[in-house]
CSV table of C-alpha atoms and ligand atoms in Angstrom, one decimal:
chain,number,residue,atom,x,y,z
A,1,UNK,CA,55.3,4.7,7.4
A,2,UNK,CA,57.2,2.1,5.3
A,3,UNK,CA,59.8,2.9,2.5
A,4,UNK,CA,59.1,-0.2,0.5
A,5,UNK,CA,55.8,-0.8,-1.3
A,6,UNK,CA,54.3,-3.1,-3.9
A,7,UNK,CA,52.9,0.0,-5.7
A,8,UNK,CA,53.6,3.7,-5.7
A,9,UNK,CA,51.0,6.0,-7.3
A,10,UNK,CA,51.8,9.5,-8.4
A,11,UNK,CA,48.7,11.6,-8.0
A,12,UNK,CA,45.5,11.4,-5.9
A,13,UNK,CA,43.0,12.4,-8.5
A,14,UNK,CA,40.2,10.0,-9.6
A,15,UNK,CA,42.7,7.7,-11.4
A,16,UNK,CA,45.2,7.5,-8.6
A,17,UNK,CA,42.5,7.0,-5.9
A,18,UNK,CA,40.7,4.3,-7.8
A,19,UNK,CA,43.8,2.4,-8.6
A,20,UNK,CA,45.0,2.8,-5.0
A,21,UNK,CA,41.7,1.6,-3.5
A,22,UNK,CA,41.4,-1.4,-5.7
A,23,UNK,CA,45.0,-2.5,-5.3
A,24,UNK,CA,44.9,-2.1,-1.5
A,25,UNK,CA,41.6,-4.0,-1.4
A,26,UNK,CA,43.3,-6.7,-3.3
A,27,UNK,CA,46.0,-7.0,-0.6
A,28,UNK,CA,48.8,-4.9,-2.1
A,29,UNK,CA,50.8,-2.4,-0.1
A,30,UNK,CA,50.3,1.0,-1.8
A,31,UNK,CA,51.5,4.6,-1.3
A,32,UNK,CA,49.8,7.5,-3.0
A,33,UNK,CA,51.8,10.7,-3.4
A,34,UNK,CA,49.7,13.9,-4.0
A,35,UNK,CA,51.2,17.3,-4.2
A,36,UNK,CA,48.1,19.4,-3.4
A,37,UNK,CA,46.4,19.7,-0.1
A,38,UNK,CA,42.7,18.6,-0.5
A,39,UNK,CA,40.1,19.8,-1.0
A,40,UNK,CA,41.4,21.7,-4.0
A,41,UNK,CA,39.7,22.9,-7.2
A,42,UNK,CA,39.8,20.7,-10.3
A,43,UNK,CA,37.9,21.1,-13.5
A,44,UNK,CA,35.8,18.1,-14.8
A,45,UNK,CA,32.5,18.2,-13.1
A,46,UNK,CA,30.2,16.1,-15.3
A,47,UNK,CA,30.5,12.4,-14.8
A,48,UNK,CA,29.3,9.6,-17.2
A,49,UNK,CA,27.0,6.8,-16.1
A,50,UNK,CA,29.4,4.1,-17.3
A,51,UNK,CA,31.9,5.3,-14.6
A,52,UNK,CA,29.5,4.4,-11.8
A,53,UNK,CA,30.5,0.7,-12.0
A,54,UNK,CA,34.1,1.5,-11.0
A,55,UNK,CA,32.9,3.8,-8.2
A,56,UNK,CA,30.7,1.0,-6.9
A,57,UNK,CA,33.6,-1.5,-7.1
A,58,UNK,CA,35.8,0.9,-5.1
A,59,UNK,CA,33.0,1.0,-2.5
A,60,UNK,CA,32.5,4.7,-2.8
A,61,UNK,CA,29.2,5.0,-4.6
A,62,UNK,CA,27.1,5.1,-1.5
A,63,UNK,CA,29.1,8.1,-0.1
A,64,UNK,CA,28.5,9.9,-3.4
A,65,UNK,CA,24.8,9.2,-3.2
A,66,UNK,CA,24.7,10.8,0.2
A,67,UNK,CA,26.1,14.1,-1.1
A,68,UNK,CA,24.0,16.9,-2.6
A,69,UNK,CA,25.6,16.3,-6.0
A,70,UNK,CA,23.0,16.9,-8.7
A,71,UNK,CA,21.6,13.8,-10.5
A,72,UNK,CA,22.5,13.9,-14.2
A,73,UNK,CA,20.1,11.9,-16.4
A,74,UNK,CA,21.2,13.2,-19.8
A,75,UNK,CA,23.1,15.5,-22.0
A,76,UNK,CA,21.8,18.2,-24.4
A,77,UNK,CA,23.3,19.6,-27.5
A,78,UNK,CA,22.3,22.8,-29.3
A,79,UNK,CA,23.5,25.8,-31.2
A,80,UNK,CA,22.3,29.3,-32.3
A,81,UNK,CA,19.0,30.2,-30.7
A,82,UNK,CA,18.7,26.7,-29.1
A,83,UNK,CA,15.5,25.9,-31.0
A,84,UNK,CA,17.0,22.7,-32.4
A,85,UNK,CA,18.2,20.8,-29.3
A,86,UNK,CA,19.2,17.1,-29.2
A,87,UNK,CA,18.3,15.7,-25.8
A,88,UNK,CA,20.1,12.5,-24.9
A,89,UNK,CA,18.1,10.9,-22.1
A,90,UNK,CA,20.5,8.1,-20.9
A,91,UNK,CA,17.6,5.8,-20.0
A,92,UNK,CA,16.8,5.5,-23.8
A,93,UNK,CA,20.2,4.1,-24.6
A,94,UNK,CA,20.8,0.7,-26.2
A,95,UNK,CA,22.7,-0.6,-23.2
A,96,UNK,CA,20.8,-1.1,-19.9
A,97,UNK,CA,22.0,0.2,-16.6
A,98,UNK,CA,23.4,3.6,-17.7
A,99,UNK,CA,20.4,5.7,-16.7
A,100,UNK,CA,22.1,8.4,-14.6
A,101,UNK,CA,25.1,9.6,-12.7
A,102,UNK,CA,26.1,12.8,-10.8
A,103,UNK,CA,27.4,16.3,-11.6
A,104,UNK,CA,30.2,16.7,-9.0
A,105,UNK,CA,32.2,19.5,-7.4
A,106,UNK,CA,35.6,18.0,-7.9
A,107,UNK,CA,37.1,19.4,-4.8
A,108,UNK,CA,34.7,17.3,-2.7
A,109,UNK,CA,34.5,14.3,-5.1
A,110,UNK,CA,38.2,13.9,-5.3
A,111,UNK,CA,38.5,14.1,-1.5
A,112,UNK,CA,35.9,11.4,-1.1
A,113,UNK,CA,37.8,9.1,-3.5
A,114,UNK,CA,41.1,9.7,-1.9
A,115,UNK,CA,39.7,9.1,1.6
A,116,UNK,CA,38.3,5.8,0.3
A,117,UNK,CA,41.8,4.8,-0.9
A,118,UNK,CA,43.3,5.7,2.4
A,119,UNK,CA,40.5,3.8,4.2
A,120,UNK,CA,41.2,0.8,2.0
A,121,UNK,CA,44.7,0.7,3.4
A,122,UNK,CA,46.8,3.0,1.2
A,123,UNK,CA,49.5,5.2,2.8
A,124,UNK,CA,49.2,8.8,1.7
A,125,UNK,CA,52.0,11.3,1.3
A,126,UNK,CA,50.2,14.7,1.0
A,127,UNK,CA,51.2,17.4,0.2
A,128,UNK,CA,54.3,15.8,-1.4
A,129,UNK,CA,55.6,16.0,-4.9
A,130,UNK,CA,57.3,13.2,-6.9
A,131,UNK,CA,60.4,14.7,-8.3
A,132,UNK,CA,62.2,11.7,-9.8
A,133,UNK,CA,61.6,8.1,-10.7
A,134,UNK,CA,64.4,5.7,-11.5
A,135,UNK,CA,64.0,2.1,-12.7
A,136,UNK,CA,66.0,-0.6,-10.9
A,137,UNK,CA,66.3,-4.3,-11.5
A,138,UNK,CA,63.5,-5.0,-9.0
A,139,UNK,CA,61.2,-2.1,-9.7
A,140,UNK,CA,61.4,1.6,-8.9
A,141,UNK,CA,63.2,4.1,-6.8
A,142,UNK,CA,61.0,7.2,-6.3
A,143,UNK,CA,62.1,10.6,-4.9
A,144,UNK,CA,59.6,13.0,-3.4
A,145,UNK,CA,59.8,16.3,-1.7
A,146,UNK,CA,57.6,17.3,1.2
A,147,UNK,CA,58.2,20.9,2.2
A,148,UNK,CA,62.0,21.2,2.7
A,149,UNK,CA,62.4,17.4,3.3
A,150,UNK,CA,63.2,14.9,0.5
A,151,UNK,CA,62.5,11.2,0.8
A,152,UNK,CA,63.1,8.1,-1.2
A,153,UNK,CA,60.7,5.2,-1.5
A,154,UNK,CA,60.9,1.8,-3.3
A,155,UNK,CA,58.2,-0.1,-5.1
A,156,UNK,CA,57.8,-2.9,-7.6
A,157,UNK,CA,55.2,-1.0,-9.6
A,158,UNK,CA,54.9,2.7,-10.4
A,159,UNK,CA,51.7,4.2,-11.7
A,160,UNK,CA,51.6,7.7,-13.1
A,161,UNK,CA,48.2,9.2,-12.3
A,162,UNK,CA,49.5,12.7,-12.2
A,163,UNK,CA,47.2,14.2,-14.9
A,164,UNK,CA,48.4,16.3,-17.8
A,165,UNK,CA,51.8,17.1,-16.3
A,166,UNK,CA,52.8,13.8,-18.1
A,167,UNK,CA,55.5,13.1,-15.5
A,168,UNK,CA,56.5,9.6,-16.6
A,169,UNK,CA,55.6,9.9,-20.3
A,170,UNK,CA,58.0,12.7,-20.7
A,171,UNK,CA,60.8,11.0,-18.7
A,172,UNK,CA,60.4,7.8,-20.7
A,173,UNK,CA,60.4,10.0,-23.8
A,174,UNK,CA,57.2,8.2,-25.0
A,175,UNK,CA,55.9,9.5,-28.3
A,176,UNK,CA,52.5,11.2,-28.4
A,177,UNK,CA,50.0,11.2,-31.2
A,178,UNK,CA,48.2,14.5,-31.6
A,179,UNK,CA,44.5,14.5,-31.9
A,180,UNK,CA,43.6,15.9,-35.3
A,181,UNK,CA,42.0,19.1,-34.0
A,182,UNK,CA,43.3,22.7,-33.6
A,183,UNK,CA,44.7,23.7,-30.2
A,184,UNK,CA,42.0,25.0,-28.0
A,185,UNK,CA,41.7,26.8,-24.6
A,186,UNK,CA,38.9,26.9,-22.0
A,187,UNK,CA,37.8,29.8,-19.9
A,188,UNK,CA,35.3,29.1,-17.2
A,189,UNK,CA,33.8,30.0,-13.8
A,190,UNK,CA,30.8,29.2,-11.5
A,191,UNK,CA,27.7,31.4,-11.6
A,192,UNK,CA,24.5,32.0,-9.7
A,193,UNK,CA,21.3,32.8,-11.7
A,194,UNK,CA,22.0,30.7,-14.8
A,195,UNK,CA,18.7,29.3,-16.1
A,196,UNK,CA,17.8,25.7,-15.6
A,197,UNK,CA,15.8,23.0,-17.4
A,198,UNK,CA,12.9,21.5,-15.4
A,199,UNK,CA,12.0,18.0,-14.2
A,200,UNK,CA,14.2,15.1,-15.4
A,201,UNK,CA,16.3,17.5,-17.5
A,202,UNK,CA,17.2,19.8,-14.6
A,203,UNK,CA,20.6,18.1,-14.0
A,204,UNK,CA,21.6,17.7,-17.6
A,205,UNK,CA,24.8,19.1,-19.0
A,206,UNK,CA,24.0,21.4,-21.9
A,207,UNK,CA,26.6,21.8,-24.7
A,208,UNK,CA,26.1,24.8,-26.9
A,209,UNK,CA,28.1,24.6,-30.2
A,210,UNK,CA,29.4,27.9,-31.6
A,211,UNK,CA,31.4,28.5,-34.8
A,212,UNK,CA,34.9,27.6,-33.4
A,213,UNK,CA,34.1,25.9,-30.2
A,214,UNK,CA,31.3,25.4,-27.6
A,215,UNK,CA,30.0,26.3,-24.2
A,216,UNK,CA,29.2,23.9,-21.3
A,217,UNK,CA,26.5,24.5,-18.7
A,218,UNK,CA,26.7,22.1,-15.8
A,219,UNK,CA,24.5,22.5,-12.7
A,220,UNK,CA,26.9,21.8,-9.7
A,221,UNK,CA,24.5,22.6,-6.9
A,222,UNK,CA,20.9,23.8,-6.4
A,223,UNK,CA,22.1,27.4,-7.0
A,224,UNK,CA,25.4,27.2,-8.8
A,225,UNK,CA,26.2,26.3,-12.4
A,226,UNK,CA,29.6,25.8,-14.0
A,227,UNK,CA,29.8,27.5,-17.3
A,228,UNK,CA,32.8,27.4,-19.6
A,229,UNK,CA,33.8,28.4,-23.1
A,230,UNK,CA,36.1,26.2,-25.2
A,231,UNK,CA,37.5,27.8,-28.4
A,232,UNK,CA,40.5,28.2,-30.6
A,233,UNK,CA,43.2,30.7,-29.9
A,234,UNK,CA,42.0,33.0,-32.7
A,235,UNK,CA,39.2,34.1,-30.2
A,236,UNK,CA,41.9,35.5,-28.0
A,237,UNK,CA,42.6,38.5,-30.2
A,238,UNK,CA,44.4,40.4,-27.5
A,239,UNK,CA,41.4,40.5,-25.1
A,240,UNK,CA,41.4,39.2,-21.5
A,241,UNK,CA,39.7,35.9,-20.7
A,242,UNK,CA,36.7,37.3,-19.0
A,243,UNK,CA,36.0,39.7,-21.9
A,244,UNK,CA,36.4,36.9,-24.4
A,245,UNK,CA,33.9,34.8,-22.4
A,246,UNK,CA,31.3,37.5,-22.1
A,247,UNK,CA,31.7,38.6,-25.7
A,248,UNK,CA,31.1,35.0,-26.8
A,249,UNK,CA,28.0,34.8,-24.5
A,250,UNK,CA,26.5,37.9,-26.0
A,251,UNK,CA,27.2,36.7,-29.6
A,252,UNK,CA,25.1,33.6,-29.1
A,253,UNK,CA,21.3,34.0,-28.7
A,254,UNK,CA,20.9,30.9,-26.5
A,255,UNK,CA,23.7,31.8,-24.1
A,256,UNK,CA,22.6,35.4,-24.0
A,257,UNK,CA,19.2,34.4,-22.7
A,258,UNK,CA,20.5,31.5,-20.6
A,259,UNK,CA,23.0,33.8,-18.8
A,260,UNK,CA,20.9,36.9,-18.7
A,261,UNK,CA,20.7,37.0,-14.8
A,262,UNK,CA,24.0,35.2,-14.2
A,263,UNK,CA,26.7,36.5,-11.8
A,264,UNK,CA,30.0,34.8,-11.4
A,265,UNK,CA,30.8,33.6,-7.9
A,266,UNK,CA,34.5,32.7,-8.5
A,267,UNK,CA,37.4,34.2,-10.4
A,268,UNK,CA,37.6,33.0,-14.0
A,269,UNK,CA,40.1,30.2,-14.7
A,270,UNK,CA,41.6,28.9,-17.9
A,271,UNK,CA,43.1,25.6,-19.3
A,272,UNK,CA,44.9,25.4,-22.6
A,273,UNK,CA,46.3,23.3,-25.5
A,274,UNK,CA,45.3,20.0,-24.2
A,275,UNK,CA,44.8,17.1,-26.5
A,276,UNK,CA,47.4,14.2,-26.9
A,277,UNK,CA,47.6,10.4,-26.6
A,278,UNK,CA,50.8,8.5,-25.7
A,279,UNK,CA,51.9,5.7,-27.9
A,280,UNK,CA,52.1,3.2,-24.9
A,281,UNK,CA,50.3,3.2,-21.6
A,282,UNK,CA,52.2,0.4,-19.9
A,283,UNK,CA,55.6,-1.2,-19.6
A,284,UNK,CA,57.1,-4.1,-17.5
A,285,UNK,CA,56.4,-2.4,-14.2
A,286,UNK,CA,54.7,0.9,-15.0
A,287,UNK,CA,51.4,2.3,-16.1
A,288,UNK,CA,50.0,5.6,-17.3
A,289,UNK,CA,46.5,6.2,-16.0
A,290,UNK,CA,43.8,8.7,-16.9
A,291,UNK,CA,45.1,12.1,-18.3
A,292,UNK,CA,48.7,10.9,-17.8
A,293,UNK,CA,48.0,8.4,-20.7
A,294,UNK,CA,46.1,10.8,-22.9
A,295,UNK,CA,43.7,13.6,-22.9
A,296,UNK,CA,40.8,14.3,-25.3
A,297,UNK,CA,38.8,17.5,-25.7
A,298,UNK,CA,36.2,17.4,-22.9
A,299,UNK,CA,33.0,18.0,-24.9
A,300,UNK,CA,31.6,14.5,-24.1
A,301,UNK,CA,32.8,14.6,-20.4
A,302,UNK,CA,34.8,11.5,-20.8
A,303,UNK,CA,37.9,12.4,-18.7
A,304,UNK,CA,36.9,11.1,-15.3
A,305,UNK,CA,35.3,8.0,-16.8
A,306,UNK,CA,38.4,7.1,-18.8
A,307,UNK,CA,40.6,7.8,-15.7
A,308,UNK,CA,38.5,5.4,-13.6
A,309,UNK,CA,38.4,2.7,-16.2
A,310,UNK,CA,42.1,2.8,-16.9
A,311,UNK,CA,42.8,2.7,-13.1
A,312,UNK,CA,40.5,-0.4,-12.7
A,313,UNK,CA,42.2,-2.2,-15.7
A,314,UNK,CA,45.7,-1.4,-14.3
A,315,UNK,CA,44.7,-2.7,-10.8
A,316,UNK,CA,43.4,-5.9,-12.4
A,317,UNK,CA,46.6,-6.3,-14.5
A,318,UNK,CA,48.8,-5.8,-11.4
A,319,UNK,CA,46.8,-8.2,-9.2
A,320,UNK,CA,46.9,-10.9,-12.0
A,321,UNK,CA,50.7,-10.4,-12.3
A,322,UNK,CA,51.4,-10.1,-8.6
A,323,UNK,CA,53.4,-13.4,-8.3
A,324,UNK,CA,55.6,-12.6,-11.3
A,325,UNK,CA,56.0,-8.9,-10.4
A,326,UNK,CA,56.3,-8.0,-14.0
A,327,UNK,CA,53.9,-7.6,-17.0
A,328,UNK,CA,54.5,-9.7,-20.1
A,329,UNK,CA,54.7,-7.9,-23.5
A,330,UNK,CA,51.3,-9.3,-24.4
A,331,UNK,CA,49.8,-7.9,-21.2
A,332,UNK,CA,51.4,-4.5,-21.8
A,333,UNK,CA,50.0,-4.4,-25.3
A,334,UNK,CA,46.6,-5.5,-24.2
A,335,UNK,CA,46.4,-2.8,-21.6
A,336,UNK,CA,47.4,-0.1,-24.1
A,337,UNK,CA,45.1,-1.4,-26.8
A,338,UNK,CA,42.0,-1.6,-24.6
A,339,UNK,CA,42.5,1.8,-23.0
A,340,UNK,CA,43.4,3.3,-26.4
A,341,UNK,CA,40.3,1.9,-28.1
A,342,UNK,CA,38.1,3.6,-25.6
A,343,UNK,CA,39.9,6.9,-26.1
A,344,UNK,CA,39.8,6.5,-29.8
A,345,UNK,CA,36.0,6.1,-29.7
A,346,UNK,CA,35.7,9.3,-27.8
A,347,UNK,CA,38.1,11.0,-30.1
A,348,UNK,CA,36.1,10.0,-33.2
A,349,UNK,CA,32.9,11.3,-31.5
A,350,UNK,CA,34.7,14.6,-30.7
A,351,UNK,CA,36.0,15.0,-34.3
A,352,UNK,CA,32.4,14.5,-35.5
A,353,UNK,CA,31.2,17.1,-33.1
A,354,UNK,CA,33.7,19.6,-34.4
A,355,UNK,CA,33.1,18.9,-38.1
A,356,UNK,CA,30.2,21.2,-39.0
A,357,UNK,CA,28.7,18.7,-41.5
A,358,UNK,CA,29.1,15.7,-39.2
A,359,UNK,CA,27.5,17.8,-36.5
A,360,UNK,CA,24.5,18.5,-38.7
A,361,UNK,CA,24.0,14.6,-38.8
A,362,UNK,CA,24.2,14.5,-35.0
A,363,UNK,CA,21.7,17.3,-34.7
A,364,UNK,CA,19.1,15.6,-37.0
A,365,UNK,CA,18.9,12.2,-35.3
A,366,UNK,CA,16.9,9.4,-37.0
A,367,UNK,CA,16.9,6.2,-35.0
A,368,UNK,CA,17.3,3.9,-38.1
A,369,UNK,CA,18.7,0.5,-36.9
A,370,UNK,CA,18.8,2.0,-33.4
A,371,UNK,CA,21.8,4.1,-34.3
A,372,UNK,CA,20.7,7.0,-32.1
A,373,UNK,CA,20.2,4.6,-29.1
A,374,UNK,CA,23.7,3.3,-29.7
A,375,UNK,CA,25.2,6.9,-29.8
A,376,UNK,CA,23.2,7.6,-26.6
A,377,UNK,CA,25.0,4.7,-24.9
A,378,UNK,CA,28.4,5.8,-26.1
A,379,UNK,CA,27.7,9.4,-24.9
A,380,UNK,CA,26.8,7.7,-21.5
A,381,UNK,CA,30.4,6.3,-21.5
A,382,UNK,CA,30.2,2.9,-23.2
A,383,UNK,CA,33.3,3.7,-25.4
A,384,UNK,CA,34.6,0.1,-25.0
A,385,UNK,CA,32.4,-0.9,-27.9
A,386,UNK,CA,30.7,-4.3,-28.0
A,387,UNK,CA,29.6,-5.5,-31.4
A,388,UNK,CA,26.1,-4.0,-31.3
A,389,UNK,CA,27.6,-0.6,-30.5
A,390,UNK,CA,30.6,-0.9,-32.9
A,391,UNK,CA,28.7,-1.5,-36.1
A,392,UNK,CA,26.1,1.2,-35.3
A,393,UNK,CA,28.8,3.7,-34.6
A,394,UNK,CA,30.6,2.8,-37.8
A,395,UNK,CA,27.2,3.3,-39.6
A,396,UNK,CA,26.9,6.7,-38.0
A,397,UNK,CA,30.4,7.7,-39.0
A,398,UNK,CA,29.7,6.5,-42.6
A,399,UNK,CA,26.6,8.6,-42.7
A,400,UNK,CA,28.7,11.6,-41.6
A,401,UNK,CA,31.2,10.8,-44.4
A,402,UNK,CA,28.5,10.7,-47.0
A,403,UNK,CA,27.0,13.9,-45.7
A,404,UNK,CA,30.3,15.7,-46.3
A,405,UNK,CA,29.8,15.0,-50.0
A,406,UNK,CA,26.1,14.8,-50.5
A,407,UNK,CA,23.8,16.7,-48.0
A,408,UNK,CA,21.8,14.1,-46.1
A,409,UNK,CA,21.1,16.5,-43.2
A,410,UNK,CA,20.4,20.3,-43.5
A,411,UNK,CA,23.5,22.4,-43.2
A,412,UNK,CA,23.7,24.4,-40.0
A,413,UNK,CA,24.3,28.1,-39.4
A,414,UNK,CA,26.6,28.0,-36.4
A,415,UNK,CA,27.7,31.7,-36.1
B,1,FAD,C1,38.3,22.5,-19.6
B,1,FAD,C2,38.1,21.1,-19.2
B,1,FAD,C3,36.8,20.6,-18.9
B,1,FAD,C4,36.7,19.3,-18.4
B,1,FAD,N1,35.4,18.8,-18.2
B,1,FAD,C5,35.3,17.5,-17.8
B,1,FAD,C6,34.0,17.0,-17.5
B,1,FAD,O1,33.0,17.7,-17.5
B,1,FAD,N2,33.9,15.7,-17.2
B,1,FAD,C7,35.0,14.9,-17.1
B,1,FAD,O2,34.9,13.7,-16.8
B,1,FAD,N3,36.2,15.3,-17.4
B,1,FAD,C8,36.4,16.6,-17.7
B,1,FAD,N4,37.6,17.1,-17.9
B,1,FAD,C9,38.8,16.2,-17.8
B,1,FAD,C10,39.1,15.9,-16.4
B,1,FAD,O3,39.5,17.1,-15.7
B,1,FAD,C11,40.3,14.9,-16.3
B,1,FAD,O4,40.2,14.0,-17.4
B,1,FAD,C12,40.4,14.1,-15.0
B,1,FAD,O5,40.5,15.0,-13.9
B,1,FAD,C13,41.5,13.1,-15.1
B,1,FAD,O6,41.7,12.5,-13.8
B,1,FAD,P1,43.2,12.0,-13.4
B,1,FAD,O7,43.1,11.3,-12.1
B,1,FAD,O8,43.8,11.3,-14.5
B,1,FAD,O9,44.1,13.4,-13.3
B,1,FAD,P2,43.8,14.6,-12.3
B,1,FAD,O10,42.4,14.7,-11.9
B,1,FAD,O11,44.5,15.8,-13.0
B,1,FAD,O12,44.7,14.3,-11.0
B,1,FAD,C14,46.1,14.3,-11.0
B,1,FAD,C15,46.6,14.5,-9.6
B,1,FAD,O13,48.0,14.4,-9.6
B,1,FAD,C16,48.6,15.3,-8.8
B,1,FAD,N5,50.0,15.5,-9.2
B,1,FAD,C17,50.5,15.9,-10.4
B,1,FAD,N6,51.8,15.9,-10.5
B,1,FAD,C18,52.2,15.4,-9.3
B,1,FAD,C19,53.5,15.1,-8.8
B,1,FAD,N7,54.7,15.3,-9.5
B,1,FAD,N8,53.6,14.7,-7.5
B,1,FAD,C20,52.5,14.4,-6.8
B,1,FAD,N9,51.2,14.7,-7.3
B,1,FAD,C21,51.1,15.1,-8.5
B,1,FAD,C22,47.8,16.6,-9.0
B,1,FAD,O14,47.9,17.5,-8.0
B,1,FAD,C23,46.4,16.0,-9.2
B,1,FAD,O15,45.7,16.0,-7.9
B,1,FAD,C24,37.8,18.4,-18.3
B,1,FAD,C25,39.1,18.9,-18.6
B,1,FAD,C26,39.2,20.3,-19.0
B,1,FAD,C27,40.6,20.8,-19.3
């Protein structure tokens, strides 16, 4: 294995593997450093159709189609008893080609992507942890530890795809903007015996809004369903996580029925306090990809999609700047602005979801000027808004604002 590369990528999750595969396919020498041995558990099982393009471009979509991952054709949103349910069937969206994707078990999905990166020509250090990154005149000097051994590698470009550890962002002391929402935590497990929709809806994610948060129900195989609760810390109230989860299930009529025969097949896990966005995502010879750049509440399942898109954009920027070996200020700004705009769209959607009055507009859809079809396409992942989506999304948010003052949609009883 070499010690000099064009690109070193920290992290072999979806962002790292996608960037690695595309850069290696473009003729760059790439080393991916991943601290975990795969397959390993990771949360984030519900993909968005708009991410399929990047998976196709990597050349990995066929392998995904050959798995038993469940086909996801839509997303459903409900609350209380579940009688009022908004069903977003992706095929009804304003933008063509976003009809479906898959619900994935991330241990297997991430391994398929990392194998693709390796098969495309990337070197892989695994399990190995990046411990230090130093900028030099020519690029980067990266230190990694592999068991008791330490090693040093050099590269022109350094890409942080290490997730919410924010390795490079914290070392470069980049500012973060907080997403204007209270801190939340998630508690989740996999279950057998959770009810299922039928027909085209069987693979849908179902999001169940409760007073201070929401549940997800994601079918991850024929028999198993991932179910999680996301809520504010005030739910904690001294109880343990499993108790909090079951207490919230029994307080919600839809969930009580949906989970009546459910048994968990894995220990419960938790994730906490997670939303932030860095002020910059790129510099002269570095990029922040996926969660390393920013993380938004997962209610619209946007994480993997945003990770794949930022990886693709970074790979294109590096390939375009390959002869110069450096990004211009304008290129750095463009990269940040484009990735940020997509994140901001998702953030605005998330904020509408959490505001009870905005949520009541969302839950009483009227397809005036095809606004509902536009929201459908954004929920399918088209967060890089073209004009036809942009003005309709603005219209939707304006309706929400008016509804905060004058009731346009009936108020909802969420508890
Ligand atoms: C509760 C919850 C539910 C979610 N649900 C969804 C969902 O349904 N759909 C969805 O799309 N997203 C979801 N997400 C978000 C999703 O998990 C992430 O957005 C996605 O995994 C980001 O991919 P990534 O490649 O940026 O980072 P990651 O997938 O986190 O990959 C980072 C990799 O870097 C490695 N690494 C870290 N530090 C180092 C180091 N120093 N050296 C070497 N390797 C290192 C890690 O081991 C890891 O493998 C959810 C998140 C949470 C918290």
